[in-house]
PDB file of C-alpha atoms in Angstrom:
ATOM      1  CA  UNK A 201     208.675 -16.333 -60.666  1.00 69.00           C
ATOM      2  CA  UNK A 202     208.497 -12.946 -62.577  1.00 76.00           C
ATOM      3  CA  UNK A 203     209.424 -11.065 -59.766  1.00 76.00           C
ATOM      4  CA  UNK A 204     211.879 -13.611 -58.218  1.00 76.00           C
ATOM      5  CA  UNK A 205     213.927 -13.009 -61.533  1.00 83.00           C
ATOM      6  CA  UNK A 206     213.323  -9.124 -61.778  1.00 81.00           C
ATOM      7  CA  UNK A 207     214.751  -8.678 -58.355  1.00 81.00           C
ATOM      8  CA  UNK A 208     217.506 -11.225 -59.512  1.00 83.00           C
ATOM      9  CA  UNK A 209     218.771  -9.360 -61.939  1.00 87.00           C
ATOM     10  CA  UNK A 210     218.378  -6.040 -59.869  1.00 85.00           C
ATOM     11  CA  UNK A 211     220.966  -7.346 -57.939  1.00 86.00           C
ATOM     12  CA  UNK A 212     223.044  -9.401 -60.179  1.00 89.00           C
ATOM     13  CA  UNK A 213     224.343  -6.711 -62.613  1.00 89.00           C
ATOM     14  CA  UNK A 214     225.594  -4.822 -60.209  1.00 89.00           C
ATOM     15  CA  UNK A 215     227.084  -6.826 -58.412  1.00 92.00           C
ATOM     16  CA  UNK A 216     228.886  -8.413 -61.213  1.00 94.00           C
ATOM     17  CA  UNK A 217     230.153  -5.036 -62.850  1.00 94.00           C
ATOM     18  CA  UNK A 218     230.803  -3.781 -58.753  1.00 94.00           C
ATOM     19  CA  UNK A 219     233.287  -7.312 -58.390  1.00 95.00           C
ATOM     20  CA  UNK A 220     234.456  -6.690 -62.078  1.00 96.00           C
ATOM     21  CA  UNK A 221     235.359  -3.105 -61.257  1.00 95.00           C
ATOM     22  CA  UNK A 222     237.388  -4.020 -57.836  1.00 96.00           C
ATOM     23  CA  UNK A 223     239.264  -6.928 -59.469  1.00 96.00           C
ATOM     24  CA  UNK A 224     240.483  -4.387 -61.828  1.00 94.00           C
ATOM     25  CA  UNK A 225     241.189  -1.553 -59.340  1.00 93.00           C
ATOM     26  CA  UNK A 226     242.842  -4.558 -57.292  1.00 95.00           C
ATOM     27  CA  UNK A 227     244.912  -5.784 -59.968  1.00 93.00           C
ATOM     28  CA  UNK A 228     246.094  -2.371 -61.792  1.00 90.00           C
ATOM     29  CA  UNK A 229     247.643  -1.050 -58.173  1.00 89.00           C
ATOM     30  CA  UNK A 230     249.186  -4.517 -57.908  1.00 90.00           C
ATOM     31  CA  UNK A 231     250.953  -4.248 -61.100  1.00 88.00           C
ATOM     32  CA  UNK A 232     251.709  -0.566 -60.488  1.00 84.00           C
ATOM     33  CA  UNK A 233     253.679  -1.958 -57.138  1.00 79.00           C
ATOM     34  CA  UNK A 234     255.923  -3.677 -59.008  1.00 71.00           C
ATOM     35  CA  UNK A 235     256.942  -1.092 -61.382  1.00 64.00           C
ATOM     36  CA  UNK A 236     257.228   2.178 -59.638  1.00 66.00           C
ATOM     37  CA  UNK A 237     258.236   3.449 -56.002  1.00 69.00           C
ATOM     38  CA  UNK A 238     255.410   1.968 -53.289  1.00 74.00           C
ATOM     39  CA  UNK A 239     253.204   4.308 -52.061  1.00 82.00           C
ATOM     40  CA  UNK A 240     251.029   4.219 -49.231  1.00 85.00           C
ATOM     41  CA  UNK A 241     247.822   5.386 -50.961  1.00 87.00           C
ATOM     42  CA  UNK A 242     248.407   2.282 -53.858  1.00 88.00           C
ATOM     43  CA  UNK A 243     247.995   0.435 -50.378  1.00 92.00           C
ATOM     44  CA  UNK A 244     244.961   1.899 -49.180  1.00 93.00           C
ATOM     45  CA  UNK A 245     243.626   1.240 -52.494  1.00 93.00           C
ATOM     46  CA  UNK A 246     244.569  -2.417 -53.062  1.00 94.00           C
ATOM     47  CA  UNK A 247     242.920  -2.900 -49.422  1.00 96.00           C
ATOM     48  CA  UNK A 248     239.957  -1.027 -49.829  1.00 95.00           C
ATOM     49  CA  UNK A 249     239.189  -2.755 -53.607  1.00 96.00           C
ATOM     50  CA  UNK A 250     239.763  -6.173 -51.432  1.00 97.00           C
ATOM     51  CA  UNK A 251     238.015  -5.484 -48.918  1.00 97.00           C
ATOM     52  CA  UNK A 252     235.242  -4.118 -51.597  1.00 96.00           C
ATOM     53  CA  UNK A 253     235.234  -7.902 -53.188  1.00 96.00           C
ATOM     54  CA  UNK A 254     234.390  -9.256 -49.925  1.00 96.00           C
ATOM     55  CA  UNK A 255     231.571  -7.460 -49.067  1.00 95.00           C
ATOM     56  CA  UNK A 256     230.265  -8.206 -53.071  1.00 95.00           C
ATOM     57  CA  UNK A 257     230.948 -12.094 -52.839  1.00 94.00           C
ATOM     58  CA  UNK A 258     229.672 -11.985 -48.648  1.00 92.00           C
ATOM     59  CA  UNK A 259     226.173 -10.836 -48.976  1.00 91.00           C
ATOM     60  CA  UNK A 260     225.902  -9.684 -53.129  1.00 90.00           C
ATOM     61  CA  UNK A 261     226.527 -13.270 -54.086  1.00 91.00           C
ATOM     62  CA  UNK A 262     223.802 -14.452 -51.515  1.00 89.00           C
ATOM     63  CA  UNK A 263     221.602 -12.085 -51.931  1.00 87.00           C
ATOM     64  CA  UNK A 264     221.040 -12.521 -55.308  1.00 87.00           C
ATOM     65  CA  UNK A 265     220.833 -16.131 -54.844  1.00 87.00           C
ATOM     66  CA  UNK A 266     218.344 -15.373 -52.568  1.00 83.00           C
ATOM     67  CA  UNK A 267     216.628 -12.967 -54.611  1.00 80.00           C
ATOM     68  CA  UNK A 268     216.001 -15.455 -57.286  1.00 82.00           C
ATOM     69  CA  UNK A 269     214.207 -17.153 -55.185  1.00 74.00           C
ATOM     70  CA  UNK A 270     216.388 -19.981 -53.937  1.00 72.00           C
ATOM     71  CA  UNK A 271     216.369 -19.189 -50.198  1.00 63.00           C
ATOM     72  CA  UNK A 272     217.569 -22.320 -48.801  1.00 69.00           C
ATOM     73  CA  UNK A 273     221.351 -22.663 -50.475  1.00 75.00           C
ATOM     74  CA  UNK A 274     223.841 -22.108 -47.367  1.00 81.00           C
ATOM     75  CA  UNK A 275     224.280 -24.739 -44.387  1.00 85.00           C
ATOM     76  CA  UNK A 276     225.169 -23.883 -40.591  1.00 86.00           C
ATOM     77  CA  UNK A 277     228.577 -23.461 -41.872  1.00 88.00           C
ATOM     78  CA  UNK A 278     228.532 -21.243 -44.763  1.00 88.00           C
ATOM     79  CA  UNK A 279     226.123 -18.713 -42.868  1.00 89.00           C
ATOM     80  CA  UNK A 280     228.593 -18.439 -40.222  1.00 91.00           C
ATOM     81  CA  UNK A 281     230.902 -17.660 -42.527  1.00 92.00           C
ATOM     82  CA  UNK A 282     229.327 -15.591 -44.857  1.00 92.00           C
ATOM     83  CA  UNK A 283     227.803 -12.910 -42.769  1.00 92.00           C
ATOM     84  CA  UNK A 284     231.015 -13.004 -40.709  1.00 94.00           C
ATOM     85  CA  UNK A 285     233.095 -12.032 -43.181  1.00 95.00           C
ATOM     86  CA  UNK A 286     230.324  -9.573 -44.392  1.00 94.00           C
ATOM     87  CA  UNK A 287     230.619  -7.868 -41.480  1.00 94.00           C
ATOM     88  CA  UNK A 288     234.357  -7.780 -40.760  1.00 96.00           C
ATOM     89  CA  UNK A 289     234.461  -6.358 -44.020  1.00 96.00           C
ATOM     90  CA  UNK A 290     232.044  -3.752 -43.316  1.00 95.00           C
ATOM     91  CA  UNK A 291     234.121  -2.360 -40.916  1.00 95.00           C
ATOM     92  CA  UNK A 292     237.209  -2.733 -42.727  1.00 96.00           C
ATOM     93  CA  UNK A 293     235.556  -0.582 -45.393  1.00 95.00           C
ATOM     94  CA  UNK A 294     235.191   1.955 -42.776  1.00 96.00           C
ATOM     95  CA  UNK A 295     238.857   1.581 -41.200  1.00 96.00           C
ATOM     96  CA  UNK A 296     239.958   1.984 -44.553  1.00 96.00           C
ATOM     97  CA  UNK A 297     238.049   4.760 -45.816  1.00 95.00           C
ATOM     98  CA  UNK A 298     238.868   6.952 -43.130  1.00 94.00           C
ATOM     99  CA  UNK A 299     242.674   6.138 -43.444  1.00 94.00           C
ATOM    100  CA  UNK A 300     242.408   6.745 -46.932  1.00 93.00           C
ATOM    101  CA  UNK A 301     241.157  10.534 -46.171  1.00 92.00           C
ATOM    102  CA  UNK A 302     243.933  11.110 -43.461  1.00 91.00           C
ATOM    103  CA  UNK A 303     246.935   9.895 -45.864  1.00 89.00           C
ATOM    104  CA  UNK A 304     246.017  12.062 -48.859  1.00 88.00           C
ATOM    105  CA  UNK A 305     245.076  14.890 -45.695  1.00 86.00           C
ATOM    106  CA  UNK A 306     249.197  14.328 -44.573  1.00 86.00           C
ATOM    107  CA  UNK A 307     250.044  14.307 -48.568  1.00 82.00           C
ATOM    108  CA  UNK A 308     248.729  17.505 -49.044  1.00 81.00           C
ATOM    109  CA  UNK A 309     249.685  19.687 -45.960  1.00 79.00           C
ATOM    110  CA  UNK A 310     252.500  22.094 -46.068  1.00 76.00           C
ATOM    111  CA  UNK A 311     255.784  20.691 -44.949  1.00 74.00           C
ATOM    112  CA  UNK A 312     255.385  22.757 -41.219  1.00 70.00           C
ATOM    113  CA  UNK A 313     252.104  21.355 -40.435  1.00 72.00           C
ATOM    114  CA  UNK A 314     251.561  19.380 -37.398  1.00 74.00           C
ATOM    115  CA  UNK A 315     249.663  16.909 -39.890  1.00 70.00           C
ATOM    116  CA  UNK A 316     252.694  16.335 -41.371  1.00 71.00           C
ATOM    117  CA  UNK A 317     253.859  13.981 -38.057  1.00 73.00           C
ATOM    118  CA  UNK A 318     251.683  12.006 -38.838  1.00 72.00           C
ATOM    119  CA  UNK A 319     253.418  10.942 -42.072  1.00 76.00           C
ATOM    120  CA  UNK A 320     254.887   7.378 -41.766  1.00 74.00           C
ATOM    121  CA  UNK A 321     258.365   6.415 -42.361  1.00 70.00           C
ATOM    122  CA  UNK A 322     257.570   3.499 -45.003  1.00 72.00           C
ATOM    123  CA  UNK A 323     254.518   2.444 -47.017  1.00 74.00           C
ATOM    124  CA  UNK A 324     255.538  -1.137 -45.769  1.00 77.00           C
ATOM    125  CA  UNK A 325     254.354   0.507 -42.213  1.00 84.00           C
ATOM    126  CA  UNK A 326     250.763   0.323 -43.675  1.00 88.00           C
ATOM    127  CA  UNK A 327     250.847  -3.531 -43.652  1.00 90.00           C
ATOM    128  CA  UNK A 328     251.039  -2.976 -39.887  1.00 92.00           C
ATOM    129  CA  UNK A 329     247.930  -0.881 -40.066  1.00 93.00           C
ATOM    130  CA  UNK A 330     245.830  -3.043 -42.162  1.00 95.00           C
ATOM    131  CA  UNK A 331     246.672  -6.115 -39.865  1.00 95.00           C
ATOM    132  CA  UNK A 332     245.232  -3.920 -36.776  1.00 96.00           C
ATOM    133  CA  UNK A 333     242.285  -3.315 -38.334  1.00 97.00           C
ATOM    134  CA  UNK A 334     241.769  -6.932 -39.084  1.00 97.00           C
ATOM    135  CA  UNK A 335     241.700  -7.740 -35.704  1.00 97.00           C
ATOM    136  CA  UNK A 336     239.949  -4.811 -34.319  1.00 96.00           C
ATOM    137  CA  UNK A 337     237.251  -6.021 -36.582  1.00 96.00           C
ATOM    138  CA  UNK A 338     237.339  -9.896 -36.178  1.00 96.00           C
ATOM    139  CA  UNK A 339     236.892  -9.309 -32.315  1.00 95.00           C
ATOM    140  CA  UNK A 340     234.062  -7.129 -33.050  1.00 95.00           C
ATOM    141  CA  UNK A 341     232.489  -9.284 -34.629  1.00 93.00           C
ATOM    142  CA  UNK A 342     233.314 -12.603 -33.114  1.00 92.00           C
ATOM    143  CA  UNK A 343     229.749 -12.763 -31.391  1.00 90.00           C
ATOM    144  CA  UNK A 344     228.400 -13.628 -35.132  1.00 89.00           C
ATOM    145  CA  UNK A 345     229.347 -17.434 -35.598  1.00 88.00           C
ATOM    146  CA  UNK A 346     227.586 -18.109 -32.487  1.00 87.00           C
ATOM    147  CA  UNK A 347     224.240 -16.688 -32.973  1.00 87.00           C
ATOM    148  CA  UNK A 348     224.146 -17.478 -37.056  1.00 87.00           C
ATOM    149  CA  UNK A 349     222.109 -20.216 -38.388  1.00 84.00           C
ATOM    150  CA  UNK A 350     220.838 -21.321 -41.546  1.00 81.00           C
ATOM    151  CA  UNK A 351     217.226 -20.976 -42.603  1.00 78.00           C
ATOM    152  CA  UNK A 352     217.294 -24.742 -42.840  1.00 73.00           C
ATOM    153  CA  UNK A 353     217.747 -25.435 -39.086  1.00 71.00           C
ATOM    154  CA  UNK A 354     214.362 -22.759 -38.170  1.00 70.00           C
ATOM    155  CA  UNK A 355     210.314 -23.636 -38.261  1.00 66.00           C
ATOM    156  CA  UNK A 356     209.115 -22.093 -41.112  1.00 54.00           C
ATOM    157  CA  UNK A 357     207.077 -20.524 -39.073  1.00 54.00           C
ATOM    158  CA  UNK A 358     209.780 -18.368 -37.362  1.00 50.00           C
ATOM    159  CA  UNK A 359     210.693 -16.499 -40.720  1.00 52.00           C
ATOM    160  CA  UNK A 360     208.911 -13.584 -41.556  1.00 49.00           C
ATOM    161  CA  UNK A 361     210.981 -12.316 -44.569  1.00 47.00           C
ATOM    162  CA  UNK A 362     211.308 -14.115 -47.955  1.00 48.00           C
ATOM    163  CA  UNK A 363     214.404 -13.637 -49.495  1.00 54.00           C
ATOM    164  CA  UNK A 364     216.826 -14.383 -46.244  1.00 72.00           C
ATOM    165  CA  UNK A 365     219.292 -16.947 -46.263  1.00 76.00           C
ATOM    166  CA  UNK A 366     220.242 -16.827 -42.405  1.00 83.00           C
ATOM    167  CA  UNK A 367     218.818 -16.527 -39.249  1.00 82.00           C
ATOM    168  CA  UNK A 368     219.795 -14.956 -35.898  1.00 84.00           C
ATOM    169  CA  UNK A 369     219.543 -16.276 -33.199  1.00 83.00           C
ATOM    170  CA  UNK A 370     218.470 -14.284 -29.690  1.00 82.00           C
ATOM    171  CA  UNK A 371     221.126 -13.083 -28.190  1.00 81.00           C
ATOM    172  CA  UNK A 372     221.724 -12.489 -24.483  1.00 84.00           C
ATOM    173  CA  UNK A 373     221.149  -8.614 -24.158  1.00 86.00           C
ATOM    174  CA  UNK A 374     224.221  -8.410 -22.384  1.00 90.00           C
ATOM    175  CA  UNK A 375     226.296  -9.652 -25.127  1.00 89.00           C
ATOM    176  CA  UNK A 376     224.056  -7.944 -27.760  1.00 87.00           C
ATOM    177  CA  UNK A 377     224.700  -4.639 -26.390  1.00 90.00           C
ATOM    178  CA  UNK A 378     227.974  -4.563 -25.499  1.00 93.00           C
ATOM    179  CA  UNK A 379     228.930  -5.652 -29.524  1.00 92.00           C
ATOM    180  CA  UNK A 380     226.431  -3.149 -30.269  1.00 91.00           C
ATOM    181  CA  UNK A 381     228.367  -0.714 -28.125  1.00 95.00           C
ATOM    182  CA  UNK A 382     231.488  -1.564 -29.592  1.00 94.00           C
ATOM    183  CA  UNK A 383     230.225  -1.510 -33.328  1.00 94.00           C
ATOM    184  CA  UNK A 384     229.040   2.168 -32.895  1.00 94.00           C
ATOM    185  CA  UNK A 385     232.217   3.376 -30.871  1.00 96.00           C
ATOM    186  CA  UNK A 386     234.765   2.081 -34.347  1.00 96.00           C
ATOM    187  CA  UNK A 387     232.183   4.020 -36.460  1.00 95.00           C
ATOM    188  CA  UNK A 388     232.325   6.899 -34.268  1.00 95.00           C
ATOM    189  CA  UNK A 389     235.859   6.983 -33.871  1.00 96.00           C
ATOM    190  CA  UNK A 390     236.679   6.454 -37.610  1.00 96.00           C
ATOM    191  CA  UNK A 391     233.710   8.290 -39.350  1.00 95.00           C
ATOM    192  CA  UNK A 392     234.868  11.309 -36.620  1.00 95.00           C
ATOM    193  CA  UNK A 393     238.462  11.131 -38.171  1.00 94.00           C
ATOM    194  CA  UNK A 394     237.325  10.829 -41.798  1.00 93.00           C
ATOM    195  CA  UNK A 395     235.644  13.571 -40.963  1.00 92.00           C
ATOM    196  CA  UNK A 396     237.892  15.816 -39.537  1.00 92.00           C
ATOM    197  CA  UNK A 397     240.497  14.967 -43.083  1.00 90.00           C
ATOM    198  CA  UNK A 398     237.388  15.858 -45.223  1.00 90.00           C
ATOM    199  CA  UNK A 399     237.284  19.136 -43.647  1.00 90.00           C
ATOM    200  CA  UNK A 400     241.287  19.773 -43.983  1.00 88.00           C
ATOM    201  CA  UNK A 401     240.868  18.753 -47.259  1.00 87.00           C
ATOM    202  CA  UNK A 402     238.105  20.983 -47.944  1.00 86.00           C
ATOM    203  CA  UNK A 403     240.306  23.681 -46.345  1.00 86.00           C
ATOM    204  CA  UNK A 404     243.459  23.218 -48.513  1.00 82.00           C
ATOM    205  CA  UNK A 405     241.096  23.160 -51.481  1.00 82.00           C
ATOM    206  CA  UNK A 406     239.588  26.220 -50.804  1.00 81.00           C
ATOM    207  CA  UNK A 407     242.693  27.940 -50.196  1.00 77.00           C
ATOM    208  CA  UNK A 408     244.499  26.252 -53.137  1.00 67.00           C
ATOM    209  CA  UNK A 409     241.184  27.230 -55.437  1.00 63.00           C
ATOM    210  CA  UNK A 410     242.318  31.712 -53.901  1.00 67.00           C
ATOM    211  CA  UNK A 411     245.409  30.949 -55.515  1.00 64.00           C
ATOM    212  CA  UNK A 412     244.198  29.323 -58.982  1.00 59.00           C
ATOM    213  CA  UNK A 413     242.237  33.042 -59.138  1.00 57.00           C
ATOM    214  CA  UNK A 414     245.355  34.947 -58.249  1.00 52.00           C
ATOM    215  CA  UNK A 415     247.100  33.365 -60.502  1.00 53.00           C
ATOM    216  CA  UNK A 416     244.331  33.730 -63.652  1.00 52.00           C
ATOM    217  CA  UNK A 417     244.106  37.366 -62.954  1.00 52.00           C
ATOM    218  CA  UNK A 418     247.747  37.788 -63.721  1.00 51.00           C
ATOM    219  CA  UNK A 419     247.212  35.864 -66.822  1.00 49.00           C
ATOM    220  CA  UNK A 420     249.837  33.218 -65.835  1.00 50.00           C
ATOM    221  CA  UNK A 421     249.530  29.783 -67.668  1.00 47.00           C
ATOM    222  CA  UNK A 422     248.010  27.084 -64.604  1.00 48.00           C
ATOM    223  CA  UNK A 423     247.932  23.499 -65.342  1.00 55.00           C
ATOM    224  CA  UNK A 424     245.939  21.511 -62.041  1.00 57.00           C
ATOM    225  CA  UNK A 425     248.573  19.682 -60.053  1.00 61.00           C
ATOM    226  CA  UNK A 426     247.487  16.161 -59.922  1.00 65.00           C
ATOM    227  CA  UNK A 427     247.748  15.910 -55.863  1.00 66.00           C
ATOM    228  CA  UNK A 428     245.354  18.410 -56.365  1.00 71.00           C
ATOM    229  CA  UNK A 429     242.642  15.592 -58.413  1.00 72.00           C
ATOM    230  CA  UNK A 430     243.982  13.165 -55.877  1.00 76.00           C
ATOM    231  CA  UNK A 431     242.017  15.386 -53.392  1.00 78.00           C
ATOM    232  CA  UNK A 432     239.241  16.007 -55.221  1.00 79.00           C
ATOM    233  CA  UNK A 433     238.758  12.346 -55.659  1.00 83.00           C
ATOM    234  CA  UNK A 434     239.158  11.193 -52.565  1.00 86.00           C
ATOM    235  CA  UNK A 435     236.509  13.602 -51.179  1.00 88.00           C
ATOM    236  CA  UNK A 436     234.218  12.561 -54.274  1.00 89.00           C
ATOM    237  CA  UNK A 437     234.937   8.855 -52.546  1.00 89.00           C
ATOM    238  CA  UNK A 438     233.925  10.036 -48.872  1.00 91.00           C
ATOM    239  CA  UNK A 439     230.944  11.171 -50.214  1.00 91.00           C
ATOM    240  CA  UNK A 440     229.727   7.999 -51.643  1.00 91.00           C
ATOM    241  CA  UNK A 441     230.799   6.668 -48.707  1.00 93.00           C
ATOM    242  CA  UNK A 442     228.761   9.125 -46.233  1.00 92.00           C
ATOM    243  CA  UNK A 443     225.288   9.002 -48.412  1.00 93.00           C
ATOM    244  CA  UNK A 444     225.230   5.256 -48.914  1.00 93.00           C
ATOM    245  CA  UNK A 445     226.550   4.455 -44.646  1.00 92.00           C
ATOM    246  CA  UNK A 446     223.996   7.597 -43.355  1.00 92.00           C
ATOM    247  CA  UNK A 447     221.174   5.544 -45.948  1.00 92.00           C
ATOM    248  CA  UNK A 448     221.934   2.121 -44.423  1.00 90.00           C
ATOM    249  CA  UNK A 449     221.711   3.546 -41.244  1.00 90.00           C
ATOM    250  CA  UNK A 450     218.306   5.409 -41.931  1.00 88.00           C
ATOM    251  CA  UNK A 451     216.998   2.398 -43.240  1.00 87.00           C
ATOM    252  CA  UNK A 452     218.241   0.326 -40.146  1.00 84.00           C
ATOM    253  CA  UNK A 453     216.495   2.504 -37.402  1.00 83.00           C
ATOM    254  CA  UNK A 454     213.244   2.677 -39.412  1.00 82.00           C
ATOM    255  CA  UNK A 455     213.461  -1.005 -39.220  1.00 76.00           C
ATOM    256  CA  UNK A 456     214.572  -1.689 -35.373  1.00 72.00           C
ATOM    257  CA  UNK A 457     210.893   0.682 -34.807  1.00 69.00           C
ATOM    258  CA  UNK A 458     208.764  -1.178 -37.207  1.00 69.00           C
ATOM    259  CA  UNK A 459     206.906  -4.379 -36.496  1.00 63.00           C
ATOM    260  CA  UNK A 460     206.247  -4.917 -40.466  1.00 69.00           C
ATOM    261  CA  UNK A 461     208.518  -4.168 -43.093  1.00 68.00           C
ATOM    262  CA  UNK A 462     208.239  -4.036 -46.618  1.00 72.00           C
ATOM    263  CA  UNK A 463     210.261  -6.106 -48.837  1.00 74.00           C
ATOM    264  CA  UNK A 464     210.400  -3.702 -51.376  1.00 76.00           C
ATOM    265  CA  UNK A 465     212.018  -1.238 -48.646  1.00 80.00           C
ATOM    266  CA  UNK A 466     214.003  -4.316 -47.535  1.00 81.00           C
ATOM    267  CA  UNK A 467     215.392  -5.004 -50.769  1.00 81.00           C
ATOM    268  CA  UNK A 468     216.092  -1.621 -51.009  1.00 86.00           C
ATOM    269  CA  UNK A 469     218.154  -1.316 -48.013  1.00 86.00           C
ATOM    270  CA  UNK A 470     219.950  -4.343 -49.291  1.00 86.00           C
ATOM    271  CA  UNK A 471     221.086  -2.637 -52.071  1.00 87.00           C
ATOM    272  CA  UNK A 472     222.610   0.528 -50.506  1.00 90.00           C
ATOM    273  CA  UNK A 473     224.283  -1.319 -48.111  1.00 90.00           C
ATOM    274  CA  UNK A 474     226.218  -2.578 -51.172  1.00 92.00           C
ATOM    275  CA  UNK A 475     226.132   0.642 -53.083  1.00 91.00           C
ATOM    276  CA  UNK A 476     229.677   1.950 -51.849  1.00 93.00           C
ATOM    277  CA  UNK A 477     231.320  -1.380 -52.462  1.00 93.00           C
ATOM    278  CA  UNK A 478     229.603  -1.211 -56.353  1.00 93.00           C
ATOM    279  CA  UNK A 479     230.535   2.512 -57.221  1.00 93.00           C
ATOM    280  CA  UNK A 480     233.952   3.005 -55.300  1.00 92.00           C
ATOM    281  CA  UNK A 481     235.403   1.044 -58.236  1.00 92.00           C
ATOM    282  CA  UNK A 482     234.481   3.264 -60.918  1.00 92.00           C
ATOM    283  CA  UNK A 483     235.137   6.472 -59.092  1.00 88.00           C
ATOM    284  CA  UNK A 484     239.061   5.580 -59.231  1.00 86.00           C
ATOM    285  CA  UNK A 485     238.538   3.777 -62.771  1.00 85.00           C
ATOM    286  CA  UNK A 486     237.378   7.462 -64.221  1.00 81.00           C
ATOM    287  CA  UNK A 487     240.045   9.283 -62.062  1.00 75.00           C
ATOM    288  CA  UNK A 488     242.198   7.419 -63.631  1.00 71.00           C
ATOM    289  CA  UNK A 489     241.094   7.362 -67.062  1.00 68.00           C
ATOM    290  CA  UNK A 490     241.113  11.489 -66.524  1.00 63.00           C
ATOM    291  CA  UNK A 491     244.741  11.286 -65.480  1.00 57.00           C
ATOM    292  CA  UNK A 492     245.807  10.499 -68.864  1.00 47.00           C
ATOM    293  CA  UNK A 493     246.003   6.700 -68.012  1.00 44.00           C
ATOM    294  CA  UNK A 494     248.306   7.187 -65.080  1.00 48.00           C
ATOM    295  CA  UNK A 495     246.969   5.991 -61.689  1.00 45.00           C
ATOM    296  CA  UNK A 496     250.147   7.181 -60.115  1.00 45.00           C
ATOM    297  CA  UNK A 497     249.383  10.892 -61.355  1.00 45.00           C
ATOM    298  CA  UNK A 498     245.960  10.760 -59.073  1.00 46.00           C
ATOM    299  CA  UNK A 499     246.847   9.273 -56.211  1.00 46.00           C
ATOM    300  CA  UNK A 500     249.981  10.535 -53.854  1.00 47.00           C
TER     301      UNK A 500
END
């Protein structure tokens, strides 16, 4: 009972403070939306706090549940739904991310850059975007409410780990590969193009940072321009992103070669799969804080 409550609480608090911080990222864009011009990064941001909350109330929620050692909570139903919606939002969280990177990428290049076509007409043109992504990622994972069962409807016998709420079922390994197949191709494609902004990003920094020295050495006056933080921070936010998805993945291929796993590494794996959904939050709630209480200053 000890440890049923230590690892309770390992996962609780952050998980509360990770949906606490998205509901106010969430709701401070929102408000912002109504007040001042739209812009497609307030966009990004509203989607990628949502999508954020998801992933917290999906498998957080559960987890902890779980954690505290009440294992057998969720039905046929709500296991279908919860680690469906887990894992659309997973890769929402990705599709987001990476547009995120290539919209402050488009902000920031000079007016002649080819980047520069890729600059849409409207913020309202996001909408579109998120709405693709939403199905991209619902058909990814549509195999999921077929093979997902609660722990209630297997032999005891059959589960090997503790603390899980849901079981999966075998799958054909037709059908398991080919959603494999397509899982790995969107995070491919999309960690490929985050990548790619990062590195433009990078660029423009670097040569922005030659200037900032030019300019010092002639003793002019230089105040940072705040598309300039908006950069910074949204490489600071890759980052996070990178470590905690290269972790999970780390974690996930030790396990797929491992015939026993420890639930202490199993826990831990847990938790960075929720780490970027936790700290994202704060990142933009100190950005923000730092731009003299003016989201809009941050983010173009």
């Amino acid at each position: 009972m000890a440890l049923n409550l230590v690892k309770g609480i390992i996962f609780l608090s952050p998980t509360v403070l990770g949906i606490l911080g998205n509901v106010t990222v969430f709701v401070n864009y929102v408000l912002l939306l109504g007040g001042t011009e739209m812009k497609s990064v307030q966009l990004i941001l509203i989607h990628l706090a949502f999508t954020n909350i998801i992933i917290l109330f999906a498998k957080g929620i559960p987890k902890t549940i779980s954690a505290f050692g009440q294992g057998l909570f969720l039905h046929d139903t709500g296991c279908k739904i919860v680690v469906y919606l887990e894992r659309v939002a997973r890769g929402l969280s990705i599709c987001t991310s990476s547009l995120l990177t290539v919209t402050q990428a488009v902000t920031m290049s000079p007016t002649d850059s080819m980047w520069r076509r890729l600059k849409l007409k409207s913020p309202r043109h996001m909408l579109s975007i998120f709405i693709l992504f939403w199905i991209l990622n619902s058909l990814i994972s549509m195999n999921l409410p077929l093979s997902i069962i609660s722990i209630n409807s297997v032999n005891i016998s059959q589960i090997t780990k503790g603390d899980k709420y849901c079981y999966f079922l075998p799958e054909g390994w037709i059908i398991r590969w080919t959603f494999l197949l397509l899982m790995v191709l969107r995070d491919a494609v999309f960690l490929g193009i985050m990548g790619g902004s990062s590195g433009y990003l990078v660029f423009l920094l670097c040569r922005h940072h030659q200037r900032v020295l030019h300019l010092q050495s002639s003793k002019f006056l230089y105040k940072t321009p705040p598309e300039i933080r908006a950069a910074q921070s949204v490489l600071f936010l890759m980052l996070c992103f990178l470590v905690f998805y290269w972790a999970d993945c780390a974690f996930s291929m030790s396990f797929s070669s491992s015939l026993n796993i420890d639930s202490v590494v199993l826990n831990i794996q847990e938790y960075v799969s929720l780490g970027y959904a936790m700290l994202s939050p704060f990142v933009l709630i100190h950005r923000d804080e730092q731009g003299q209480q003016n989201p809009q200053e941050l983010f173009y």
